[in-house]
């Protein structure tokens, strides 16, 4: 005899009571961890430990829950436990409703103290000043390439990277009206305008494109004017009471943005090895033939994979560049340490931007 709906729900109720008790037992243990950490003055947030917890559970999972479900559920559980130890203050490019806020929640879970900031510069400033313990900044978009301002600020500030996360970025046309008719102005962050330019050329060729400090700010303004529209997330539509006049208008269906999580080294020094890690570096080499080629030799010799290589002008007027390099592995691994040592010897400038668990 198959069970009835009432019987099945009774089963779920029982399991939920057991889960509640188990979760509270977990939270009480986290509280004790918090006391230990306070006594020794060590950081509450431990990204390598959180990565290990999730990887371990995904490995042990026999279903029917999917691995991405496990990651989401435990990220929230650990976020709640972490907040019991001490709520973490996290700055991001605001206002509420931005993809940066979504990235902050995806990385830290929702039990955080949110600090929306007016610009990328302000996220760095708030984090460097201690107003926020952590900052979340965009570093790269799969359609438009690097976020130059973030890369330049990494060079100019003492902040380092302790984590990363990436989001599938779906842009929508938001408006007070339900349709696209009569749109005179489209407001968005310059990156979003660029990511949707093909769609705008085709569907709203006459509308003025107006750059604003964030997509959510565009949505806030669009809510004040019936002839204005914004390019922003569904979250922003809810936040500002707007209709979605057109869904998923980005030119690339797989448009992703990668975000870095930054902090002062005294807030959290480099996370220990989690088993799946990455090292980010900024280097420059003497301006001579073959110098960039030589950078790759230590990596090849020690079997270290490079996952990213970007250049930014050094602004010396001499056609010199800084190179932003990501390597797979952790300096605690001897072959990675050896490659870094040989690499450093070749560089005129060498800065480890961060060592952290590879993100989603
Ligand atoms: O293991 C720790 O250090 C904890 O503080 C516990 C815990 C968790 O809930 O599992 C919470 C916060 C840390 O970021 C890592 C893990």
Short mmCIF file of C-alpha atoms and ligand atoms in Angstrom, two decimals:
data_model
loop_
_atom_site.label_atom_id
_atom_site.label_comp_id
_atom_site.label_asym_id
_atom_site.label_seq_id
_atom_site.Cartn_x
_atom_site.Cartn_y
_atom_site.Cartn_z
CA UNK A 1 0.00 0.00 0.00
CA UNK A 2 1.57 3.38 -0.97
CA UNK A 3 1.64 5.85 1.90
CA UNK A 4 -0.93 8.64 2.00
CA UNK A 5 -0.01 12.33 1.81
CA UNK A 6 -0.79 12.68 5.54
CA UNK A 7 1.52 9.77 6.41
CA UNK A 8 4.33 11.12 4.24
CA UNK A 9 4.00 14.59 5.78
CA UNK A 10 4.05 13.06 9.23
CA UNK A 11 7.35 11.41 8.24
CA UNK A 12 8.73 14.76 7.06
CA UNK A 13 7.63 16.45 10.31
CA UNK A 14 9.49 13.82 12.34
CA UNK A 15 12.66 14.18 10.27
CA UNK A 16 12.44 18.00 10.58
CA UNK A 17 12.29 17.72 14.40
CA UNK A 18 15.40 15.49 14.34
CA UNK A 19 17.15 17.91 11.95
CA UNK A 20 16.29 20.83 14.23
CA UNK A 21 17.81 19.07 17.21
CA UNK A 22 20.93 18.12 15.22
CA UNK A 23 21.33 21.63 13.82
CA UNK A 24 21.09 23.13 17.29
CA UNK A 25 23.71 20.64 18.51
CA UNK A 26 25.93 21.77 15.63
CA UNK A 27 25.29 25.45 16.48
CA UNK A 28 26.19 24.84 20.14
CA UNK A 29 29.51 23.27 19.04
CA UNK A 30 30.19 26.28 16.77
CA UNK A 31 29.49 28.53 19.78
CA UNK A 32 32.20 26.68 21.71
CA UNK A 33 34.56 27.05 18.73
CA UNK A 34 33.77 30.77 18.85
CA UNK A 35 34.79 30.94 22.52
CA UNK A 36 38.07 29.16 21.77
CA UNK A 37 38.78 31.53 18.89
CA UNK A 38 37.99 34.60 20.98
CA UNK A 39 40.39 33.37 23.68
CA UNK A 40 43.22 32.87 21.18
CA UNK A 41 42.28 35.89 19.01
CA UNK A 42 42.02 33.84 15.81
CA UNK A 43 39.66 34.63 12.88
CA UNK A 44 36.06 33.41 12.92
CA UNK A 45 35.81 32.87 9.17
CA UNK A 46 37.89 29.93 7.91
CA UNK A 47 37.25 29.47 4.19
CA UNK A 48 39.49 26.39 3.87
CA UNK A 49 37.56 24.63 6.67
CA UNK A 50 34.21 25.51 5.06
CA UNK A 51 35.48 24.23 1.69
CA UNK A 52 36.62 20.98 3.37
CA UNK A 53 33.24 20.52 5.09
CA UNK A 54 31.35 20.93 1.81
CA UNK A 55 33.78 18.82 -0.27
CA UNK A 56 33.68 16.07 2.38
CA UNK A 57 29.88 15.98 2.47
CA UNK A 58 29.61 16.04 -1.32
CA UNK A 59 31.98 13.05 -1.40
CA UNK A 60 29.88 11.18 1.18
CA UNK A 61 26.54 12.07 -0.42
CA UNK A 62 24.52 9.10 -1.68
CA UNK A 63 21.53 11.16 -2.86
CA UNK A 64 18.82 11.83 -3.77
CA UNK A 65 20.02 15.40 -2.93
CA UNK A 66 22.35 16.78 -5.63
CA UNK A 67 25.88 17.99 -4.89
CA UNK A 68 24.98 21.62 -5.57
CA UNK A 69 22.07 21.26 -3.10
CA UNK A 70 24.57 20.06 -0.48
CA UNK A 71 26.79 23.10 -1.11
CA UNK A 72 23.87 25.55 -0.80
CA UNK A 73 22.40 23.97 2.31
CA UNK A 74 25.69 23.73 4.20
CA UNK A 75 26.80 27.20 3.15
CA UNK A 76 23.68 28.53 4.92
CA UNK A 77 24.15 26.25 7.92
CA UNK A 78 27.76 27.37 8.34
CA UNK A 79 26.75 31.00 7.77
CA UNK A 80 24.27 30.75 10.67
CA UNK A 81 26.84 29.00 12.89
CA UNK A 82 29.51 31.58 11.96
CA UNK A 83 27.10 34.41 12.84
CA UNK A 84 26.68 32.88 16.32
CA UNK A 85 30.46 33.07 16.76
CA UNK A 86 30.47 36.70 15.48
CA UNK A 87 28.48 38.22 12.58
CA UNK A 88 30.87 39.09 9.74
CA UNK A 89 30.58 42.54 8.13
CA UNK A 90 30.79 42.25 4.33
CA UNK A 91 31.07 45.22 1.93
CA UNK A 92 29.97 44.96 -1.70
CA UNK A 93 29.04 47.23 -4.60
CA UNK A 94 25.53 48.33 -3.60
CA UNK A 95 22.78 49.32 -3.27
CA UNK A 96 20.80 46.22 -2.29
CA UNK A 97 19.81 44.15 -5.31
CA UNK A 98 23.17 44.12 -7.16
CA UNK A 99 24.92 41.02 -8.47
CA UNK A 100 27.70 41.88 -6.02
CA UNK A 101 25.22 41.44 -3.13
CA UNK A 102 24.16 38.12 -4.67
CA UNK A 103 27.82 37.06 -4.91
CA UNK A 104 28.40 38.03 -1.25
CA UNK A 105 25.44 35.87 -0.18
CA UNK A 106 26.51 32.99 -2.43
CA UNK A 107 29.96 33.03 -0.80
CA UNK A 108 29.18 33.83 2.87
CA UNK A 109 25.56 32.65 3.13
CA UNK A 110 22.85 35.07 4.20
CA UNK A 111 23.72 35.41 7.91
CA UNK A 112 26.07 38.36 7.42
CA UNK A 113 25.99 42.06 8.19
CA UNK A 114 25.72 43.70 4.76
CA UNK A 115 27.55 46.92 3.93
CA UNK A 116 26.41 48.20 0.49
CA UNK A 117 29.05 50.59 -0.90
CA UNK A 118 28.74 53.20 -3.67
CA UNK A 119 31.71 52.10 -5.79
CA UNK A 120 34.42 49.45 -6.12
CA UNK A 121 36.85 51.98 -4.62
CA UNK A 122 34.56 52.33 -1.61
CA UNK A 123 34.47 48.54 -1.09
CA UNK A 124 38.28 48.53 -0.96
CA UNK A 125 38.29 51.60 1.32
CA UNK A 126 35.69 50.21 3.75
CA UNK A 127 37.56 46.90 3.95
CA UNK A 128 40.98 48.54 4.39
CA UNK A 129 39.57 50.84 7.09
CA UNK A 130 37.97 47.95 9.03
CA UNK A 131 34.38 49.23 8.53
CA UNK A 132 33.90 45.85 6.87
CA UNK A 133 35.90 42.72 7.68
CA UNK A 134 35.53 41.45 4.12
CA UNK A 135 34.83 42.96 0.72
CA UNK A 136 33.41 41.31 -2.41
CA UNK A 137 34.55 42.84 -5.73
CA UNK A 138 34.02 41.82 -9.36
CA UNK A 139 37.28 40.91 -11.10
CA UNK A 140 36.34 39.41 -14.45
CA UNK A 141 33.39 38.99 -16.79
CA UNK A 142 33.23 36.24 -19.40
CA UNK A 143 31.91 38.65 -22.08
CA UNK A 144 33.73 41.89 -21.31
CA UNK A 145 36.99 40.69 -19.74
CA UNK A 146 38.71 42.05 -16.64
CA UNK A 147 37.27 44.68 -14.31
CA UNK A 148 40.25 47.00 -14.62
CA UNK A 149 39.46 49.12 -11.53
CA UNK A 150 39.53 46.08 -9.22
CA UNK A 151 42.85 44.86 -10.67
CA UNK A 152 44.41 48.31 -10.28
CA UNK A 153 43.24 48.61 -6.66
CA UNK A 154 44.77 45.21 -5.79
CA UNK A 155 48.10 46.75 -6.66
CA UNK A 156 47.54 49.94 -4.69
CA UNK A 157 46.15 48.54 -1.39
CA UNK A 158 47.35 46.07 1.27
CA UNK A 159 44.19 43.93 0.86
CA UNK A 160 44.57 40.34 -0.27
CA UNK A 161 42.25 37.70 -1.74
CA UNK A 162 40.95 34.93 0.54
CA UNK A 163 38.21 33.46 -1.67
CA UNK A 164 36.39 33.62 -4.98
CA UNK A 165 32.94 32.91 -6.33
CA UNK A 166 31.32 33.26 -9.73
CA UNK A 167 27.76 34.01 -10.80
CA UNK A 168 25.79 33.39 -13.96
CA UNK A 169 24.77 36.98 -14.73
CA UNK A 170 21.35 37.31 -16.35
CA UNK A 171 20.38 40.86 -17.21
CA UNK A 172 16.76 41.93 -17.58
CA UNK A 173 15.09 45.10 -18.79
CA UNK A 174 13.21 46.53 -15.80
CA UNK A 175 10.53 49.20 -15.93
CA UNK A 176 7.48 50.67 -14.25
CA UNK A 177 5.50 49.56 -17.36
CA UNK A 178 5.11 45.92 -18.38
CA UNK A 179 6.29 46.38 -22.00
CA UNK A 180 9.28 47.91 -23.81
CA UNK A 181 7.17 50.48 -25.66
CA UNK A 182 8.18 54.12 -25.24
CA UNK A 183 11.51 53.53 -23.46
CA UNK A 184 13.57 56.70 -23.92
CA UNK A 185 16.50 56.05 -21.59
CA UNK A 186 18.22 52.81 -20.55
CA UNK A 187 20.23 53.07 -17.32
CA UNK A 188 22.89 50.59 -16.21
CA UNK A 189 26.47 50.16 -15.09
CA UNK A 190 28.80 50.53 -18.14
CA UNK A 191 29.67 46.81 -17.90
CA UNK A 192 26.00 45.82 -18.20
CA UNK A 193 25.42 48.25 -21.10
CA UNK A 194 28.38 46.62 -22.86
CA UNK A 195 27.13 43.08 -22.12
CA UNK A 196 23.73 43.90 -23.67
CA UNK A 197 24.79 46.15 -26.58
CA UNK A 198 23.71 43.71 -29.33
CA UNK A 199 20.26 43.34 -27.80
CA UNK A 200 19.92 47.12 -27.30
CA UNK A 201 20.99 47.81 -30.91
CA UNK A 202 18.29 45.45 -32.13
CA UNK A 203 15.40 46.20 -29.77
CA UNK A 204 15.90 49.76 -28.48
CA UNK A 205 18.17 51.46 -31.06
CA UNK A 206 16.73 54.93 -30.40
CA UNK A 207 16.94 54.86 -26.60
CA UNK A 208 19.69 56.84 -24.89
CA UNK A 209 22.13 54.60 -22.95
CA UNK A 210 23.01 56.26 -19.68
CA UNK A 211 25.83 54.92 -17.49
CA UNK A 212 25.21 54.90 -13.72
CA UNK A 213 27.27 53.67 -10.74
CA UNK A 214 25.48 50.30 -10.46
CA UNK A 215 22.62 48.40 -12.07
CA UNK A 216 20.61 48.60 -8.88
CA UNK A 217 21.05 52.40 -8.85
CA UNK A 218 19.68 52.35 -12.43
CA UNK A 219 16.70 50.33 -11.21
CA UNK A 220 16.11 52.80 -8.38
CA UNK A 221 16.08 55.67 -10.90
CA UNK A 222 13.88 53.76 -13.39
CA UNK A 223 11.28 53.42 -10.63
CA UNK A 224 10.97 57.23 -10.61
CA UNK A 225 10.29 57.72 -14.32
CA UNK A 226 7.86 55.83 -16.64
CA UNK A 227 9.96 56.42 -19.79
CA UNK A 228 13.14 55.08 -18.22
CA UNK A 229 14.25 51.46 -18.05
CA UNK A 230 17.13 49.76 -16.22
CA UNK A 231 19.25 46.71 -16.95
CA UNK A 232 19.45 44.71 -13.74
CA UNK A 233 18.76 41.45 -11.91
CA UNK A 234 15.40 39.92 -10.99
CA UNK A 235 16.39 40.66 -7.41
CA UNK A 236 16.53 44.39 -8.26
CA UNK A 237 13.04 44.18 -9.85
CA UNK A 238 11.66 42.90 -6.53
CA UNK A 239 13.70 45.39 -4.53
CA UNK A 240 12.39 48.43 -6.48
CA UNK A 241 8.89 47.18 -7.45
CA UNK A 242 9.56 47.07 -11.21
CA UNK A 243 8.24 44.82 -13.99
CA UNK A 244 10.55 42.65 -16.10
CA UNK A 245 9.78 44.01 -19.60
CA UNK A 246 12.31 41.62 -21.22
CA UNK A 247 14.13 38.61 -19.70
CA UNK A 248 17.79 37.55 -20.17
CA UNK A 249 18.84 40.31 -22.58
CA UNK A 250 22.62 39.76 -22.24
CA UNK A 251 24.31 38.99 -25.57
CA UNK A 252 26.05 35.88 -24.18
CA UNK A 253 23.72 33.27 -22.65
CA UNK A 254 26.58 32.00 -20.44
CA UNK A 255 27.63 35.45 -19.23
CA UNK A 256 29.46 34.89 -15.90
CA UNK A 257 31.16 37.29 -13.50
CA UNK A 258 33.88 36.19 -11.12
CA UNK A 259 34.18 37.96 -7.75
CA UNK A 260 37.10 38.05 -5.33
CA UNK A 261 36.68 38.12 -1.55
CA UNK A 262 39.21 40.50 -0.02
CA UNK A 263 40.37 41.45 3.47
CA UNK A 264 43.32 42.84 5.38
CA UNK A 265 45.99 40.20 6.10
CA UNK A 266 45.51 40.87 9.83
CA UNK A 267 41.78 39.96 9.56
CA UNK A 268 42.60 36.62 7.94
CA UNK A 269 46.02 35.53 6.77
CA UNK A 270 46.28 33.15 3.80
CA UNK A 271 43.85 30.24 4.28
CA UNK A 272 45.48 26.85 4.85
CA UNK A 273 45.37 24.26 2.06
CA UNK A 274 41.84 22.95 1.40
CA UNK A 275 42.89 20.39 -1.22
CA UNK A 276 41.68 22.47 -4.18
CA UNK A 277 43.42 25.83 -4.07
CA UNK A 278 44.68 28.68 -6.20
CA UNK A 279 47.47 31.29 -5.87
CA UNK A 280 47.00 34.77 -7.40
CA UNK A 281 50.09 36.88 -8.13
CA UNK A 282 50.94 40.29 -9.59
CA UNK A 283 54.36 40.44 -11.20
CA UNK A 284 56.35 42.59 -13.59
CA UNK A 285 59.44 41.57 -15.54
CA UNK A 286 62.38 43.61 -16.85
CA UNK A 287 61.57 45.08 -20.29
CA UNK A 288 63.74 42.79 -22.44
CA UNK A 289 63.07 40.21 -25.17
CA UNK A 290 61.90 36.83 -23.90
CA UNK A 291 61.21 38.02 -20.33
CA UNK A 292 57.52 37.05 -20.42
CA UNK A 293 58.34 33.69 -21.97
CA UNK A 294 60.86 33.04 -19.16
CA UNK A 295 58.08 33.49 -16.57
CA UNK A 296 56.47 30.29 -17.80
CA UNK A 297 59.61 28.16 -17.47
CA UNK A 298 59.49 27.61 -13.65
CA UNK A 299 55.83 26.63 -13.96
CA UNK A 300 56.62 24.05 -16.63
CA UNK A 301 59.69 22.77 -14.73
CA UNK A 302 57.72 22.19 -11.51
CA UNK A 303 54.48 20.99 -13.15
CA UNK A 304 52.28 23.89 -11.95
CA UNK A 305 49.23 24.83 -14.08
CA UNK A 306 48.45 28.44 -14.85
CA UNK A 307 44.71 29.17 -15.04
CA UNK A 308 44.82 32.91 -15.75
CA UNK A 309 47.22 35.43 -17.28
CA UNK A 310 46.15 39.08 -17.67
CA UNK A 311 48.16 42.22 -18.28
CA UNK A 312 47.59 45.82 -17.16
CA UNK A 313 49.68 48.82 -18.18
CA UNK A 314 52.15 49.88 -15.48
CA UNK A 315 51.47 53.57 -16.34
CA UNK A 316 55.19 54.28 -16.52
CA UNK A 317 54.92 55.55 -20.12
CA UNK A 318 57.51 52.88 -21.04
CA UNK A 319 55.12 50.20 -22.41
CA UNK A 320 55.69 48.20 -19.24
CA UNK A 321 53.04 45.90 -17.80
CA UNK A 322 51.91 44.20 -14.64
CA UNK A 323 50.87 40.58 -15.12
CA UNK A 324 48.07 39.05 -13.05
CA UNK A 325 48.67 35.32 -12.82
CA UNK A 326 46.59 32.55 -11.20
CA UNK A 327 48.23 29.20 -10.47
CA UNK A 328 46.68 25.93 -9.33
CA UNK A 329 47.76 24.64 -5.93
CA UNK A 330 48.88 25.91 -2.51
CA UNK A 331 52.34 27.12 -1.40
CA UNK A 332 52.25 24.37 1.27
CA UNK A 333 52.80 21.93 -1.63
CA UNK A 334 56.57 21.63 -2.30
CA UNK A 335 56.29 21.80 -6.13
CA UNK A 336 54.20 25.01 -5.89
CA UNK A 337 56.61 26.56 -3.36
CA UNK A 338 59.58 25.70 -5.63
CA UNK A 339 57.85 27.20 -8.71
CA UNK A 340 57.01 30.41 -6.81
CA UNK A 341 60.61 30.77 -5.58
CA UNK A 342 62.04 30.40 -9.11
CA UNK A 343 59.37 32.73 -10.52
CA UNK A 344 60.06 35.43 -7.93
CA UNK A 345 63.78 35.38 -8.84
CA UNK A 346 62.86 36.42 -12.42
CA UNK A 347 60.57 39.31 -11.47
CA UNK A 348 61.29 43.02 -11.07
CA UNK A 349 58.08 43.19 -8.99
CA UNK A 350 56.37 40.27 -7.23
CA UNK A 351 53.30 40.36 -4.97
CA UNK A 352 51.24 37.39 -3.77
CA UNK A 353 47.67 38.65 -4.02
CA UNK A 354 46.24 35.65 -2.27
CA UNK A 355 46.09 31.90 -1.70
CA UNK A 356 42.56 30.57 -1.38
CA UNK A 357 40.19 27.65 -2.07
CA UNK A 358 38.99 27.48 -5.71
CA UNK A 359 35.41 28.80 -5.81
CA UNK A 360 32.20 27.74 -7.56
O1 LIG B 1 35.56 25.09 12.31
C1 LIG B 1 35.52 26.28 12.62
O2 LIG B 1 36.57 26.98 12.72
C2 LIG B 1 34.22 26.95 12.88
O3 LIG B 1 34.21 28.07 13.30
C3 LIG B 1 32.94 26.24 12.53
C4 LIG B 1 32.44 26.61 11.15
C5 LIG B 1 31.23 25.67 10.84
O4 LIG B 1 30.11 26.08 11.04
O5 LIG B 1 31.51 24.51 10.45
C6 LIG B 1 31.99 28.04 11.13
C7 LIG B 1 32.80 29.07 10.68
C8 LIG B 1 34.09 28.84 10.03
O6 LIG B 1 34.23 29.64 8.89
C9 LIG B 1 34.33 27.42 9.70
C10 LIG B 1 33.51 26.42 10.14
#
